[in-house]
Amino acid sequence: MIGREELIEVAISARERSYSPYSRFAVGAAVLCRDGSVYIGANIENSSFPLCMCAERNALYNAMMDGKGRDDFLALAIVADTEGPCSPCGACRQVIHELFPHEAPIYLANLSGARMTTNATELLPFAFDGHDL
Ligand code: THU
């Protein structure tokens, strides 16, 4: 099973698939599954700005479209060329909370070696979820 650094390396490669001509801010993500498979995502932007989709959501949706779900996910890596570890946006925190195991490691990274390990509970305390409906 690949470790933290290897998953981050996959996310760095995924970042090269980013389509981000408007923000020029490329983000890569990678989700590791129990069977050893890894699903990637990058941010895909649009001239109609609200249609932009984040890297980590694309990675999770990519995995789900291949039949994977919460119980399959072991770890998630998110990378951008940020000063410190790349922090996921609020929308992605909500989606991660819904789809990703709450205590599983989420690796936040940048291109120059900054690393932080967190999880869905830390990223979105007191989250709104389906139990509230
Ligand atoms: N972005 C991500 O891909 N993930 C995040 O968590 C933060 C933001 C993307 C969206 C947009 O394409 C660009 O970064 C600038 O916001």
Short mmCIF file of C-alpha atoms and ligand atoms in Angstrom, two decimals:
data_model
loop_
_atom_site.label_atom_id
_atom_site.label_comp_id
_atom_site.label_asym_id
_atom_site.label_seq_id
_atom_site.Cartn_x
_atom_site.Cartn_y
_atom_site.Cartn_z
CA MET A 1 0.00 0.00 0.00
CA ILE A 2 1.42 3.40 -0.89
CA GLY A 3 2.24 5.86 1.87
CA ARG A 4 1.72 9.56 2.45
CA GLU A 5 4.55 10.84 0.27
CA GLU A 6 3.65 8.60 -2.64
CA LEU A 7 0.01 9.68 -2.51
CA ILE A 8 1.13 13.31 -2.47
CA GLU A 9 3.35 12.59 -5.50
CA VAL A 10 0.30 11.23 -7.33
CA ALA A 11 -1.62 14.39 -6.43
CA ILE A 12 1.27 16.51 -7.74
CA SER A 13 1.08 14.62 -11.05
CA ALA A 14 -2.71 15.01 -11.14
CA ARG A 15 -2.23 18.75 -10.74
CA GLU A 16 -0.71 18.82 -14.22
CA ARG A 17 -4.18 17.99 -15.57
CA SER A 18 -5.65 21.12 -14.00
CA TYR A 19 -7.57 23.38 -16.38
CA SER A 20 -7.20 26.71 -14.61
CA PRO A 21 -6.66 29.48 -17.18
CA TYR A 22 -8.64 32.00 -15.10
CA SER A 23 -7.17 31.67 -11.63
CA ARG A 24 -3.83 30.19 -12.77
CA PHE A 25 -4.03 28.27 -9.49
CA ALA A 26 -3.59 24.57 -10.20
CA VAL A 27 -4.66 22.05 -7.56
CA GLY A 28 -4.16 18.28 -7.59
CA ALA A 29 -5.78 15.60 -5.44
CA ALA A 30 -5.55 11.84 -5.04
CA VAL A 31 -7.75 9.37 -3.12
CA LEU A 32 -6.29 6.05 -1.98
CA CYS A 33 -8.64 3.05 -1.70
CA ARG A 34 -8.40 -0.18 0.32
CA ASP A 35 -7.82 -2.25 -2.81
CA GLY A 36 -4.75 -0.13 -3.57
CA SER A 37 -6.37 1.85 -6.36
CA VAL A 38 -5.83 5.60 -6.50
CA TYR A 39 -8.21 8.11 -8.10
CA ILE A 40 -7.05 11.53 -9.15
CA GLY A 41 -8.62 14.93 -9.59
CA ALA A 42 -7.56 18.40 -10.61
CA ASN A 43 -9.49 21.66 -10.64
CA ILE A 44 -11.39 22.31 -13.86
CA GLU A 45 -12.45 25.91 -14.41
CA ASN A 46 -14.96 27.57 -16.69
CA SER A 47 -15.41 31.08 -18.14
CA SER A 48 -18.69 31.03 -16.18
CA PHE A 49 -16.81 31.11 -12.89
CA PRO A 50 -19.35 29.44 -10.55
CA LEU A 51 -19.02 26.30 -12.68
CA CYS A 52 -15.41 25.75 -11.61
CA MET A 53 -14.89 22.40 -9.90
CA CYS A 54 -12.23 21.78 -7.26
CA ALA A 55 -9.58 19.09 -7.46
CA GLU A 56 -10.57 17.15 -4.35
CA ARG A 57 -14.21 16.98 -5.34
CA ASN A 58 -13.23 15.74 -8.79
CA ALA A 59 -11.04 13.05 -7.20
CA LEU A 60 -13.84 11.82 -4.91
CA TYR A 61 -16.41 11.93 -7.71
CA ASN A 62 -13.99 10.12 -10.00
CA ALA A 63 -13.67 7.32 -7.43
CA MET A 64 -17.43 7.15 -6.93
CA MET A 65 -18.04 6.90 -10.65
CA ASP A 66 -15.87 3.79 -10.58
CA GLY A 67 -18.05 2.24 -7.86
CA LYS A 68 -16.00 3.26 -4.82
CA GLY A 69 -17.55 4.78 -1.70
CA ARG A 70 -16.80 5.95 1.82
CA ASP A 71 -15.91 2.46 3.10
CA ASP A 72 -13.29 2.08 0.37
CA PHE A 73 -11.43 5.31 1.08
CA LEU A 74 -8.21 5.23 3.12
CA ALA A 75 -6.55 8.60 2.54
CA LEU A 76 -6.82 11.79 0.52
CA ALA A 77 -4.02 14.13 -0.61
CA ILE A 78 -4.47 17.72 -1.78
CA VAL A 79 -1.64 19.77 -3.28
CA ALA A 80 -1.14 23.25 -4.71
CA ASP A 81 1.69 25.73 -5.10
CA THR A 82 0.80 27.48 -1.86
CA GLU A 83 3.04 28.97 0.80
CA GLY A 84 2.00 26.35 3.35
CA PRO A 85 -0.04 23.15 3.06
CA CYS A 86 -2.97 23.64 0.64
CA SER A 87 -6.18 24.14 2.59
CA PRO A 88 -9.43 22.83 1.06
CA CYS A 89 -12.23 25.33 0.46
CA GLY A 90 -15.43 25.29 2.50
CA ALA A 91 -17.48 23.63 -0.24
CA CYS A 92 -14.96 20.80 -0.46
CA ARG A 93 -14.94 20.41 3.32
CA GLN A 94 -18.69 19.86 3.19
CA VAL A 95 -18.37 17.29 0.39
CA ILE A 96 -15.47 15.53 2.12
CA HIS A 97 -17.54 15.34 5.31
CA GLU A 98 -20.36 13.66 3.38
CA LEU A 99 -18.32 11.20 1.32
CA PHE A 100 -15.04 10.51 3.11
CA PRO A 101 -14.46 8.62 6.41
CA HIS A 102 -14.33 11.21 9.17
CA GLU A 103 -11.17 9.96 10.88
CA ALA A 104 -9.18 8.91 7.79
CA PRO A 105 -6.04 10.93 7.05
CA ILE A 106 -6.21 13.92 4.73
CA TYR A 107 -2.78 15.09 3.64
CA LEU A 108 -2.47 18.78 2.82
CA ALA A 109 0.71 19.65 0.95
CA ASN A 110 2.51 22.14 -1.22
CA LEU A 111 5.27 21.80 -3.80
CA SER A 112 8.11 22.68 -1.47
CA GLY A 113 7.70 20.02 1.21
CA ALA A 114 5.13 21.50 3.59
CA ARG A 115 2.90 18.74 4.93
CA MET A 116 -0.04 18.60 7.32
CA THR A 117 -2.20 15.63 8.24
CA THR A 118 -5.78 16.30 9.25
CA ASN A 119 -9.21 14.67 8.88
CA ALA A 120 -12.79 15.52 7.96
CA THR A 121 -13.85 16.15 11.56
CA GLU A 122 -11.05 18.65 12.11
CA LEU A 123 -11.72 20.35 8.79
CA LEU A 124 -15.43 20.85 9.43
CA PRO A 125 -16.43 20.74 13.09
CA PHE A 126 -20.13 20.87 13.91
CA ALA A 127 -20.89 19.96 10.29
CA PHE A 128 -24.31 20.02 8.72
CA ASP A 129 -25.16 16.55 7.43
CA GLY A 130 -27.99 14.31 6.36
CA HIS A 131 -28.99 13.64 9.98
CA ASP A 132 -30.10 17.25 10.20
CA LEU A 133 -32.69 16.81 7.44
N1 THU B 1 -9.58 25.06 -5.72
C1 THU B 1 -9.48 23.71 -5.57
O1 THU B 1 -9.32 22.96 -6.55
N2 THU B 1 -9.57 23.19 -4.32
C2 THU B 1 -9.75 23.95 -3.19
O2 THU B 1 -10.03 23.42 -2.13
C3 THU B 1 -9.56 25.40 -3.27
C4 THU B 1 -9.80 25.97 -4.62
C5 THU B 1 -9.52 25.62 -7.07
C6 THU B 1 -10.83 26.20 -7.54
C7 THU B 1 -10.36 27.20 -8.57
O3 THU B 1 -10.19 26.53 -9.81
C8 THU B 1 -8.98 27.63 -8.06
O4 THU B 1 -8.58 26.66 -7.12
C9 THU B 1 -8.97 29.00 -7.41
O5 THU B 1 -9.93 29.10 -6.41
#
